[in-house]
PDB file of C-alpha atoms and ligand atoms in Angstrom:
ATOM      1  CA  UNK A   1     189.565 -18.718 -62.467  1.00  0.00           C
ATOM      2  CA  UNK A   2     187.250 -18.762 -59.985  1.00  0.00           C
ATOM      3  CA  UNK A   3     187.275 -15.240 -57.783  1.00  0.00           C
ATOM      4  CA  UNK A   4     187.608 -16.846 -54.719  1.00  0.00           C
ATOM      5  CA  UNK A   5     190.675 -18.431 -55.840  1.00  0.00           C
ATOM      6  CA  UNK A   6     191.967 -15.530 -57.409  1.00  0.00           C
ATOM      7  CA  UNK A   7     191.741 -12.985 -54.308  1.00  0.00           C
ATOM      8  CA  UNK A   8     193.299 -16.002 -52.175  1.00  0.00           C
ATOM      9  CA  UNK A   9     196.299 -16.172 -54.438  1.00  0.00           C
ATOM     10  CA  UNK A  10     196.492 -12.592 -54.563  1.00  0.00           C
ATOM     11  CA  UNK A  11     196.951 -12.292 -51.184  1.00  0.00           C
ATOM     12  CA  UNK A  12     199.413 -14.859 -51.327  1.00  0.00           C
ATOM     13  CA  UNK A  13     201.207 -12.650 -53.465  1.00  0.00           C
ATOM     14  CA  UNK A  14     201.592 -10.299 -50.905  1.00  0.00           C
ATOM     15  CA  UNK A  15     202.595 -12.727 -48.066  1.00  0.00           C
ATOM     16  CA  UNK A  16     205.518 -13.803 -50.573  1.00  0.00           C
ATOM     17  CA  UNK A  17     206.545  -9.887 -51.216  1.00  0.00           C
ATOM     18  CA  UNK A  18     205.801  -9.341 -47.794  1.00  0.00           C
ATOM     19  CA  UNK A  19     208.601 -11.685 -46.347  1.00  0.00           C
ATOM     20  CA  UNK A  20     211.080 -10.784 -49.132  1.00  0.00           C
ATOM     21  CA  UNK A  21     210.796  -7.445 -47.670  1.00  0.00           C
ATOM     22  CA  UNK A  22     211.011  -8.404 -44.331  1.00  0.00           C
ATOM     23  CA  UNK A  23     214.171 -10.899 -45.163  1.00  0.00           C
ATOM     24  CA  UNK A  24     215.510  -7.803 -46.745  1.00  0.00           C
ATOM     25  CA  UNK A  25     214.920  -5.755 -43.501  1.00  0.00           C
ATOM     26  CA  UNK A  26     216.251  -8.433 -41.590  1.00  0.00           C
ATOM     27  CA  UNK A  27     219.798  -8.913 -43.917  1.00  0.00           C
ATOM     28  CA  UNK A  28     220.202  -5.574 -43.512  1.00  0.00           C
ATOM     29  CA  UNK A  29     220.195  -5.122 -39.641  1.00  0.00           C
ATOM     30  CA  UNK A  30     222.847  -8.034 -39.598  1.00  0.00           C
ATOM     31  CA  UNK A  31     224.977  -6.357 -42.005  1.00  0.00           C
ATOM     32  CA  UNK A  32     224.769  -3.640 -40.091  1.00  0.00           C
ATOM     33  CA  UNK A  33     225.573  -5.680 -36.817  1.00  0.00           C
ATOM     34  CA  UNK A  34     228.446  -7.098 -38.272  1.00  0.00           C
ATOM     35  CA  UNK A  35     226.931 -10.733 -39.125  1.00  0.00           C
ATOM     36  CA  UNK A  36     227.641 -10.834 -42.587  1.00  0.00           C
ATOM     37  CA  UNK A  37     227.150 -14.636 -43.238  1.00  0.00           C
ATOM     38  CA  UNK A  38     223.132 -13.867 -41.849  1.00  0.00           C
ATOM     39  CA  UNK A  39     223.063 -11.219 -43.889  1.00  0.00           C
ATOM     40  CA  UNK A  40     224.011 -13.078 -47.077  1.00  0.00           C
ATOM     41  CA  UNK A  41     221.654 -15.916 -46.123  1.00  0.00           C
ATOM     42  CA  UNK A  42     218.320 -13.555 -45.640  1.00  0.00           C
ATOM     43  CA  UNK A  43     219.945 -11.224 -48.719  1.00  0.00           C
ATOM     44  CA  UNK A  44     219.398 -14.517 -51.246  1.00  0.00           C
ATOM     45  CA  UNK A  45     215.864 -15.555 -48.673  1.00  0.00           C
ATOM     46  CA  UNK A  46     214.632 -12.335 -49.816  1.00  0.00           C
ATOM     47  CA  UNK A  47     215.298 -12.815 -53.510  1.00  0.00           C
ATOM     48  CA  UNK A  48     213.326 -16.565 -53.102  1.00  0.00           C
ATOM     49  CA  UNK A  49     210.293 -14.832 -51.434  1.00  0.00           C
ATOM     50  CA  UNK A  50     210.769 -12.389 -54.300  1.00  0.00           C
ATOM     51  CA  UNK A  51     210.285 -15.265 -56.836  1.00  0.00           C
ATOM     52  CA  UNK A  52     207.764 -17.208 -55.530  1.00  0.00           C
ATOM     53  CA  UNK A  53     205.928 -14.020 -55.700  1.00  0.00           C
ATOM     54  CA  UNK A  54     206.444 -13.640 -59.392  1.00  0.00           C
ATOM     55  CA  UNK A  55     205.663 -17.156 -60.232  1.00  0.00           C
ATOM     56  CA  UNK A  56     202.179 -16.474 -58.620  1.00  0.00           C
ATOM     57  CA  UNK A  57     202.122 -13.098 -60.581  1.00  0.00           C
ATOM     58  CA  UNK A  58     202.953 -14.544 -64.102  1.00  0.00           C
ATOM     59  CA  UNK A  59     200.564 -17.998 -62.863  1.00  0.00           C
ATOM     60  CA  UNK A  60     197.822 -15.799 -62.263  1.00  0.00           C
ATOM     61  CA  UNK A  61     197.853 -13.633 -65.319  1.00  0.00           C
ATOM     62  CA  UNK A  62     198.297 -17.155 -67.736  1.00  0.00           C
ATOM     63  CA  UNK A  63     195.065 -18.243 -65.811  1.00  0.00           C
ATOM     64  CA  UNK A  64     193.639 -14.965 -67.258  1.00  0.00           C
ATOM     65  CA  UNK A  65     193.053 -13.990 -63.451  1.00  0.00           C
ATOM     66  CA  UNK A  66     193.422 -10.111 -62.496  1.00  0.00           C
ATOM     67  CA  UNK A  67     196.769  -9.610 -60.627  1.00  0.00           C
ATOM     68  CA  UNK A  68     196.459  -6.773 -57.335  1.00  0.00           C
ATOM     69  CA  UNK A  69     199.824  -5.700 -56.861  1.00  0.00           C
ATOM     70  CA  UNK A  70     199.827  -5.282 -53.317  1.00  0.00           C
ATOM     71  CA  UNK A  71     200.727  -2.193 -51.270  1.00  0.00           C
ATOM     72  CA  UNK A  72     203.038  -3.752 -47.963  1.00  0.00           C
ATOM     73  CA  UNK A  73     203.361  -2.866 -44.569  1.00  0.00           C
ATOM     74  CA  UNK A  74     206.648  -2.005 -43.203  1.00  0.00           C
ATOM     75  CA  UNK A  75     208.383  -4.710 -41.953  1.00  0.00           C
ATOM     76  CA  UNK A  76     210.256  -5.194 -38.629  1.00  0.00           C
ATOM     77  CA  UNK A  77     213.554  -3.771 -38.592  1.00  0.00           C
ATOM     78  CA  UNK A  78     215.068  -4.048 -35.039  1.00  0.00           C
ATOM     79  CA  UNK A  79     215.698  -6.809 -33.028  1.00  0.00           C
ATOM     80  CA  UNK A  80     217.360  -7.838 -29.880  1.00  0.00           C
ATOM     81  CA  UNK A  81     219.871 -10.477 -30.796  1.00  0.00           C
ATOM     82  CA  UNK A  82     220.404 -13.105 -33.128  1.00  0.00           C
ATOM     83  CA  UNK A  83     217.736 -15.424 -31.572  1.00  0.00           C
ATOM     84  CA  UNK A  84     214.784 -12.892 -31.907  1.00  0.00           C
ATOM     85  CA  UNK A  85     216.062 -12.788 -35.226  1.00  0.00           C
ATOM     86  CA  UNK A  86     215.878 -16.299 -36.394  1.00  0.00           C
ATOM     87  CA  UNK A  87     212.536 -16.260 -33.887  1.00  0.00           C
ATOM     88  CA  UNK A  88     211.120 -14.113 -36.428  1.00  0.00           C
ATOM     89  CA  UNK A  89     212.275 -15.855 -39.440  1.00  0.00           C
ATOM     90  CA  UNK A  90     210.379 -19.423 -38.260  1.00  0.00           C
ATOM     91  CA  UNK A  91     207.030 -17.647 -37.279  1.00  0.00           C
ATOM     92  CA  UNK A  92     207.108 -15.910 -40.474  1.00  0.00           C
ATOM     93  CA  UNK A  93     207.808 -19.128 -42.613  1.00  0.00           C
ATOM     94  CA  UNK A  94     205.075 -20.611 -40.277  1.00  0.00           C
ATOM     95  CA  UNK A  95     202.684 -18.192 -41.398  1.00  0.00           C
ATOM     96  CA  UNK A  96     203.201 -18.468 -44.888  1.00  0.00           C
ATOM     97  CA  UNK A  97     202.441 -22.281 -44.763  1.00  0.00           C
ATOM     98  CA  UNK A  98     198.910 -21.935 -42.906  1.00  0.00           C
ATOM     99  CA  UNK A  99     198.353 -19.698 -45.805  1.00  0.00           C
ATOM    100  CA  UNK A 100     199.495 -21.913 -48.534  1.00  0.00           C
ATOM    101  CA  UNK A 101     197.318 -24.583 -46.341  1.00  0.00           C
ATOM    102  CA  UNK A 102     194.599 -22.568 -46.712  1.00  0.00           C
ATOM    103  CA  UNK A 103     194.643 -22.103 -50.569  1.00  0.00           C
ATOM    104  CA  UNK A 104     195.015 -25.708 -51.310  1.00  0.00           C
ATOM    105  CA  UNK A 105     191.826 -26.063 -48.884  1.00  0.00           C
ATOM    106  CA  UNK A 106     189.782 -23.670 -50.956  1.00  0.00           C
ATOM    107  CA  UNK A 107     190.972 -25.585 -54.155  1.00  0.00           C
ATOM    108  CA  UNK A 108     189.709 -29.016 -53.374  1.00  0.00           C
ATOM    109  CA  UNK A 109     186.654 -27.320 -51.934  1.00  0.00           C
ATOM    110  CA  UNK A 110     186.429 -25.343 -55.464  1.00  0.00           C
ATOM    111  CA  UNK A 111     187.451 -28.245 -57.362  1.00  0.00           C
ATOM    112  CA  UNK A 112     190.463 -26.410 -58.975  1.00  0.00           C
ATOM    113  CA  UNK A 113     192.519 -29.145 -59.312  1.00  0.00           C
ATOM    114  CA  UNK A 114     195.089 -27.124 -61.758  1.00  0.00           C
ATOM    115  CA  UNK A 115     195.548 -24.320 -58.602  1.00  0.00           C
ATOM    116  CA  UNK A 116     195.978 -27.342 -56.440  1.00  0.00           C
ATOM    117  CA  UNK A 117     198.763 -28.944 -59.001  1.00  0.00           C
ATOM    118  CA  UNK A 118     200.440 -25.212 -59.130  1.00  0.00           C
ATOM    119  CA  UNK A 119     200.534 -25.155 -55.257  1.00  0.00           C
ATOM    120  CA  UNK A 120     202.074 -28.067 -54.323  1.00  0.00           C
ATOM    121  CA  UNK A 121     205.524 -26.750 -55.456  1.00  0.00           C
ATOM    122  CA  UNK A 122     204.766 -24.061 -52.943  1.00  0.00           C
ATOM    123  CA  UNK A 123     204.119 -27.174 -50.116  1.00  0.00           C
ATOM    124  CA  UNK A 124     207.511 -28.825 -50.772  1.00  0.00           C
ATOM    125  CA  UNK A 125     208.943 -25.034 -50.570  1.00  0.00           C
ATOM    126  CA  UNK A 126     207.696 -24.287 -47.239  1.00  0.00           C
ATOM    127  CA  UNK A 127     208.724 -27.326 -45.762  1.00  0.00           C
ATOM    128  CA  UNK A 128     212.024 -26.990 -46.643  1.00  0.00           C
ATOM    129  CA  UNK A 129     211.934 -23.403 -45.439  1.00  0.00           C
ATOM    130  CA  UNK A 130     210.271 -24.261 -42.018  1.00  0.00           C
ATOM    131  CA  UNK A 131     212.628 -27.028 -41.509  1.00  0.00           C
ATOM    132  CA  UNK A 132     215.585 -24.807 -42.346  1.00  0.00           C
ATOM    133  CA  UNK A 133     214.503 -21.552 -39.714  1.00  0.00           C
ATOM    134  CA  UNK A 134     213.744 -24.522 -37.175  1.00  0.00           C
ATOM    135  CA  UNK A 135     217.583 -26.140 -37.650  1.00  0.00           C
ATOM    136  CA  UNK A 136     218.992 -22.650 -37.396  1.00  0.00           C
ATOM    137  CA  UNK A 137     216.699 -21.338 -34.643  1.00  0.00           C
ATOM    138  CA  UNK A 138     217.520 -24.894 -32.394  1.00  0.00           C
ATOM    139  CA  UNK A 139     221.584 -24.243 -33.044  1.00  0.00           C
ATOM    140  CA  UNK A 140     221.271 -20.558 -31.682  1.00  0.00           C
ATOM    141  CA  UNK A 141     218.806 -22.000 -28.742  1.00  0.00           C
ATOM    142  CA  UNK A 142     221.920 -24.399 -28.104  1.00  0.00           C
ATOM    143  CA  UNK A 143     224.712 -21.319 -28.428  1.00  0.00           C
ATOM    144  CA  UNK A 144     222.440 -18.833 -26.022  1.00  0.00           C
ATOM    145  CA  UNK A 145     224.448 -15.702 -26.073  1.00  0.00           C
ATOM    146  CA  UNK A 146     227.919 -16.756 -26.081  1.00  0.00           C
ATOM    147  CA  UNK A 147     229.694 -14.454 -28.366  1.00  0.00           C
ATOM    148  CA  UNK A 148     231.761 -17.261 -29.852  1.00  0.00           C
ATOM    149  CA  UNK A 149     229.158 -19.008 -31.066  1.00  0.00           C
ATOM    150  CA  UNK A 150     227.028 -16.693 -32.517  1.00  0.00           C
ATOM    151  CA  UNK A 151     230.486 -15.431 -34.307  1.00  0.00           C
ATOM    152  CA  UNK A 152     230.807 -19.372 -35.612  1.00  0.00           C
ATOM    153  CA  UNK A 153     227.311 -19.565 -36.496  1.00  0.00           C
ATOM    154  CA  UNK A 154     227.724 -17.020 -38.687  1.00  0.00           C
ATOM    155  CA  UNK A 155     230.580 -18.016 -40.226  1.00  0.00           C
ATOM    156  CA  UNK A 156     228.557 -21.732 -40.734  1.00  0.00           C
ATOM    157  CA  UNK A 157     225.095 -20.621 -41.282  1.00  0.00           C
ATOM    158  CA  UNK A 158     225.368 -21.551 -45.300  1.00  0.00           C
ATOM    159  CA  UNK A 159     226.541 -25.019 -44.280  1.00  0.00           C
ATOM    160  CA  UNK A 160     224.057 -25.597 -41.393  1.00  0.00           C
ATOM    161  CA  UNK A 161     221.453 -24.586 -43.611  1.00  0.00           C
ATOM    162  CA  UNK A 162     222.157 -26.741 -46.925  1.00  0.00           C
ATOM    163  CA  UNK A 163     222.641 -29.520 -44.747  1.00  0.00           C
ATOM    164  CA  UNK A 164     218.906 -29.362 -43.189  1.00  0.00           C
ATOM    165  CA  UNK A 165     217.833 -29.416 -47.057  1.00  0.00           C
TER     166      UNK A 165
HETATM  167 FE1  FEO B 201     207.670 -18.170 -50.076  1.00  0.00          FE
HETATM  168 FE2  FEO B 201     208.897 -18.989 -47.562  1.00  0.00          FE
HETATM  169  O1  FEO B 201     207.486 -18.205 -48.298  1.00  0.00           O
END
């Protein structure tokens, strides 16, 4: 594996751990707020985030590459309201695909067309992932802060979600 490759997929490894921490962060401050439905839903995002990262883990070390396990920063715990939330959630899911973007750049530049085949699971991942933070993030847009509705979207946020897959 070539190490330009390598060091780009390792620090795709931490981008992946990075946002399962940061869904983790983010499940538990709606737990704690009472939105237990959120909670659930960024409980199982984090455990995704937490797999793609192994899959690049094992990938890497069945390429015979050298895996860095990354050391994270901490993520962001507090936030103002549902919105700045789910805010968070798209620009972070928006992030991860310029960096997935810019791996399978690299790869056709390298000529690693095996990299390229791994990553395009990741490219069908992310754009269910973006599409899903951008259905969620237009419904609370459309709610504001009426207390009903964010106490409905809760309650629906499994079934808005599956339905934008
Ligand atoms: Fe695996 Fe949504 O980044």
């Amino acid at each position: 594996m070539k190490t330009k490759i390598q060091d780009l997929l390792n620090d795709q490894i931490k981008y992946e751990a990075s946002a399962s921490m940061q869904y983790l962060a983010m499940a538990s401050w709606a737990d704690n707020k009472g939105f237990s439905g959120v909670a659930d839903f960024f409980y199982a995002q984090s455990e995704e985030e937490k797999a793609h990262m192994t899959k690049l883990v094992k990938f890497v070390n069945e390429r015979g590459g050298e895996v860095t396990i990354p050391q994270l920063d901490k993520p962001l715990d507090r936030f103002e309201n549902l919105n700045a939330l789910f805010e968070h959630f798209l620009k972070s899911e928006m992030f991860v695909t310029e960096q997935i973007n810019k791996v399978i750049f690299e790869c056709l530049q390298l000529k690693d067309y095996n990299v390229h085949n791994f990553m395009q699971w990741y490219v069908t991942e992310q754009l269910e992932e973006e599409s899903t933070a951008r259905t969620l993030l237009d419904k609370l847009n459309i709610i504001g802060s009426d207390k009903t509705g964010h106490y409905l979207f809760d309650r629906d946020i499994n079934t808005i979600a599956t339905a934008t897959e």
